[in-house]
XYZ file of C-alpha atoms in Angstrom:
240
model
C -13.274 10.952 32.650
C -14.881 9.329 29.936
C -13.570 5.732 28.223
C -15.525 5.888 25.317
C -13.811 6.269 21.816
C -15.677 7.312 18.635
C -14.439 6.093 15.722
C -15.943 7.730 12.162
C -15.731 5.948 9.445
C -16.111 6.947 5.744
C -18.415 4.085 4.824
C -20.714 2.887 7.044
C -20.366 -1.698 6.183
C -16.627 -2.756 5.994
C -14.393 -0.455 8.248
C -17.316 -0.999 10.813
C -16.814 -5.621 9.829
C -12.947 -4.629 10.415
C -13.465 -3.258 13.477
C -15.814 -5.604 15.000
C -13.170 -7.715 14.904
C -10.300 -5.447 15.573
C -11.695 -5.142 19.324
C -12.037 -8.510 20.474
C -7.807 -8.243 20.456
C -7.251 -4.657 20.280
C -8.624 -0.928 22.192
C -10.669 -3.289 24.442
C -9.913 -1.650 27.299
C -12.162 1.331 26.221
C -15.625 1.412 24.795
C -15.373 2.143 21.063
C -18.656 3.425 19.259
C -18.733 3.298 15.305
C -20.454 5.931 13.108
C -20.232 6.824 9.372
C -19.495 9.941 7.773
C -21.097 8.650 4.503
C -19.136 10.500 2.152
C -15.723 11.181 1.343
C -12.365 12.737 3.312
C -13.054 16.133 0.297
C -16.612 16.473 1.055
C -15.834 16.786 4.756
C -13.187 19.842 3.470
C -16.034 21.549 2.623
C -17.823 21.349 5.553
C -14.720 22.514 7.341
C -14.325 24.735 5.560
C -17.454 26.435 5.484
C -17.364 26.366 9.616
C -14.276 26.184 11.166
C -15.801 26.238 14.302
C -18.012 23.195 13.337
C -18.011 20.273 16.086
C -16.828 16.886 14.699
C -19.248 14.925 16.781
C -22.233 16.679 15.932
C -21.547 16.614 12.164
C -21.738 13.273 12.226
C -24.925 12.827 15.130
C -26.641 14.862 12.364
C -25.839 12.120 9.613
C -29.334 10.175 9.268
C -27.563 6.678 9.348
C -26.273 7.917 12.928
C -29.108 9.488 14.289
C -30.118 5.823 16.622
C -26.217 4.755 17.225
C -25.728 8.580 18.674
C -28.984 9.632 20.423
C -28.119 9.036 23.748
C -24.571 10.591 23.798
C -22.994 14.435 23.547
C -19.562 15.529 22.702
C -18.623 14.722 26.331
C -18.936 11.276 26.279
C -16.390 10.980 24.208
C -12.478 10.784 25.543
C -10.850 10.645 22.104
C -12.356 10.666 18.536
C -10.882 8.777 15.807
C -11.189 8.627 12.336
C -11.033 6.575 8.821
C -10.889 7.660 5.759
C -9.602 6.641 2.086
C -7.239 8.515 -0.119
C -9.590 8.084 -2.808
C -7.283 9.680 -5.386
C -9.940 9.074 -7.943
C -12.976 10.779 -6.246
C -13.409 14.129 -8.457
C -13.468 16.747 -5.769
C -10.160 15.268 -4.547
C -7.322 17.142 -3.850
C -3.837 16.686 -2.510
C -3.864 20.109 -0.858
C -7.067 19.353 1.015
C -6.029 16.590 2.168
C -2.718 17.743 3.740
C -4.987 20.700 5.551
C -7.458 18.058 6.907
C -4.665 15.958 8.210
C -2.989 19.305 9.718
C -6.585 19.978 10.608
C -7.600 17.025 12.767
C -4.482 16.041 14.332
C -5.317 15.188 18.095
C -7.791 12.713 19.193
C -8.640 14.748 22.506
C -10.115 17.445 20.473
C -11.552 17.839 16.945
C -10.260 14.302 16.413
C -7.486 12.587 14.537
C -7.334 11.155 11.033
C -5.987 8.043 9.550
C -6.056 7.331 5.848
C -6.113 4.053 3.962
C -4.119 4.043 0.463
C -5.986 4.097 -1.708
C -8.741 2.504 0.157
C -9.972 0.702 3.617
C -9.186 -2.580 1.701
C -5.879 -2.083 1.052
C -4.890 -4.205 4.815
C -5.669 -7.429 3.353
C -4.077 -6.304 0.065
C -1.060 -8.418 0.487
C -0.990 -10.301 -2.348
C 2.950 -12.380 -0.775
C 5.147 -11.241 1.942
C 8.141 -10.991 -0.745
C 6.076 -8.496 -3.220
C 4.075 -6.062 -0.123
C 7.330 -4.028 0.492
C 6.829 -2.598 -3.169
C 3.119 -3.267 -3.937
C 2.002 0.128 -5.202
C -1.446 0.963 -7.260
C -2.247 3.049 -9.990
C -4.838 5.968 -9.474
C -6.401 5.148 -12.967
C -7.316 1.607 -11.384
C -8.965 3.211 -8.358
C -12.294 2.140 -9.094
C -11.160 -1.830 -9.706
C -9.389 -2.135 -6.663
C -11.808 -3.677 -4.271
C -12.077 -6.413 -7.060
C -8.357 -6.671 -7.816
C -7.823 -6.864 -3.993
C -10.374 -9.624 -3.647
C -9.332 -11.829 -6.135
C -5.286 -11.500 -5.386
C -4.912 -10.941 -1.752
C -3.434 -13.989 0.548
C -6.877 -15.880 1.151
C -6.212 -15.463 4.951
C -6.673 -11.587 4.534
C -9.769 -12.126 2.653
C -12.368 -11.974 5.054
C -11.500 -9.186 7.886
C -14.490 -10.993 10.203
C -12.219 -13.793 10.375
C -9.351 -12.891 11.553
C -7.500 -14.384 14.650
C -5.457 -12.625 16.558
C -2.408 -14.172 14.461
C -4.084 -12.257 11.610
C -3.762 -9.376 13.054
C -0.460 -9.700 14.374
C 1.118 -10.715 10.987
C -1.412 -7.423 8.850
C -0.414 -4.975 11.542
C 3.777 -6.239 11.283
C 3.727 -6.035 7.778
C 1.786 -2.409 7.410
C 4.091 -1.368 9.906
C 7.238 -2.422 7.849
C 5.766 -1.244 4.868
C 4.891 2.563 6.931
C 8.952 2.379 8.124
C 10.384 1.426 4.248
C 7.649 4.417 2.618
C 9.440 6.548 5.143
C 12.670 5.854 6.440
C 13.428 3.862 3.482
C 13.940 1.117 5.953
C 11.610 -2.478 5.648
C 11.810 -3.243 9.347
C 9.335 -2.462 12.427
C 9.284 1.202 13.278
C 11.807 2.484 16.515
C 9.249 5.512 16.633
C 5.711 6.761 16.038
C 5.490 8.147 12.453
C 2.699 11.005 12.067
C 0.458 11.139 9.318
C 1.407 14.059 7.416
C 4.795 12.505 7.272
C 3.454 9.631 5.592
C 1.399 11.501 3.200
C 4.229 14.041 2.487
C 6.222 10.661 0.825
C 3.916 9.659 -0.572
C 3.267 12.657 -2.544
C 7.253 12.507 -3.537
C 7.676 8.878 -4.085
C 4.625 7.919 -5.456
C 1.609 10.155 -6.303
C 3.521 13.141 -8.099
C 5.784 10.289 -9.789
C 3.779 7.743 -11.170
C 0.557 8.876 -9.962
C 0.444 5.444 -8.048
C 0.500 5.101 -4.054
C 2.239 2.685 -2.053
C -0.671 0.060 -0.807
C -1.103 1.246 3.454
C -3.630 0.296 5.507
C -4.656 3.221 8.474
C -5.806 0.837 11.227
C -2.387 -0.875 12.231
C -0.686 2.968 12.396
C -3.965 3.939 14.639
C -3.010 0.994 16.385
C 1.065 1.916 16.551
C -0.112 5.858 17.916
C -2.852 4.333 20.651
C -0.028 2.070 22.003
C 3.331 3.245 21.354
C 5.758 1.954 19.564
C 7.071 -0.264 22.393
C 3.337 -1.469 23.714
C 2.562 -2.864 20.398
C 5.151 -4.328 19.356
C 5.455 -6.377 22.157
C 2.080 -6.888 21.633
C 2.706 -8.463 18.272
C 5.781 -10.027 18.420
């Protein structure tokens, strides 16, 4: 059996910096390759759509900006496929309904693959601007295309730069996203007592926030990826 993980990416420069990092604490006891989709969680809809028979790993070993990082690997090689995407509420072929049938889609890692999404972006798990305000921090969709600069220029400067981070970094990012998952959920601004699934999450956020206010609550995807590799008793005594 195979230890290699494949984890796609939407963009091929700052989930792959997160990452980098991510392993020297984290999934190091598997091999994890990186590739990029290059485009966004809607375009990939249509691809699905148009094939529902299409294999995730050669959609992306057919990406040219994959072509050398995949060569010398096939769909076997691969024990569990991962993957990172952005809500991007502001892209113009997005749709809520798409989304919920890509998430229902690609919802086991041992097959198609499973998806994790960032609200609204891959940035948003240094977005913690102070421990007191992240429980609420929400953003507006009509800011979506400012919020890699708001982010930079508000977030804790400890969160700043994700090649950086220590493994106290990581602890204290993956704690508070965690909270922050349990309170969007369960109401409740604690650690989690169970895994949470990702049409769950999405399915409040649609009723508290994006049908609301059109505004989501600020969640990074890589410390729930983390909670579902683990378990909800592995990682938090992993991080406390």
């Amino acid at each position: 059996m195979s230890n290699n993980i494949l984890f796609i990416f939407e963009g091929p420069k700052t989930e792959k910096s997160i990452t980098d990092n991510l392993i020297k604490f984290f999934v190091n006891e598997n091999t994890v390759i990186t590739c990029a989709y290059c485009s966004t969680i809607y375009k990939m809809y249509s691809d699905i759509s148009a094939d529902q028979f299409l294999d995730t790993f050669n959609l992306v070993k057919d990406i040219e900006a994959n072509k050398d990082a995949l060569k010398d690997y096939k769909r076997s090689d691969f024990a569990q496929i991962f993957m990172f995407f952005d809500y991007d509420g502001h892209a113009t072929n997005a749709s809520d309904k798409k989304l919920n049938d890509l998430l229902d889609f690609f919802n086991e890692e041992t097959e198609k693959g499973k998806l994790y999404i960032s609200y609204p972006m891959v940035e948003a798990l240094k977005h913690i601007e102070s421990y007191d305000t992240f429980k609420d921090l929400i953003f507006a969709s009509q800011d979506f295309e400012n919020y890699k600069k708001i982010v930079s220029d508000n977030c804790i400067e400890t969160f700043k730069h994700f090649h950086l981070y220590d493994i106290d970094t990581w602890k204290t990012v993956i704690k508070s996203h965690l909270m922050k998952m349990n309170d969007i959920v369960n109401d409740k601004y604690q650690l989690p007592i169970s895994i949470i699934d990702q049409l769950t999450i999405f399915s409040k956020q649609i009723e508290k926030h994006i049908n609301k206010d059109k505004t989501v609550a600020i969640l990074s995807a890589f410390p729930i990826f983390l909670h579902d590799y683990y378990g909800n008793e592995e990682l938090i005594k992993r991080i406390e």
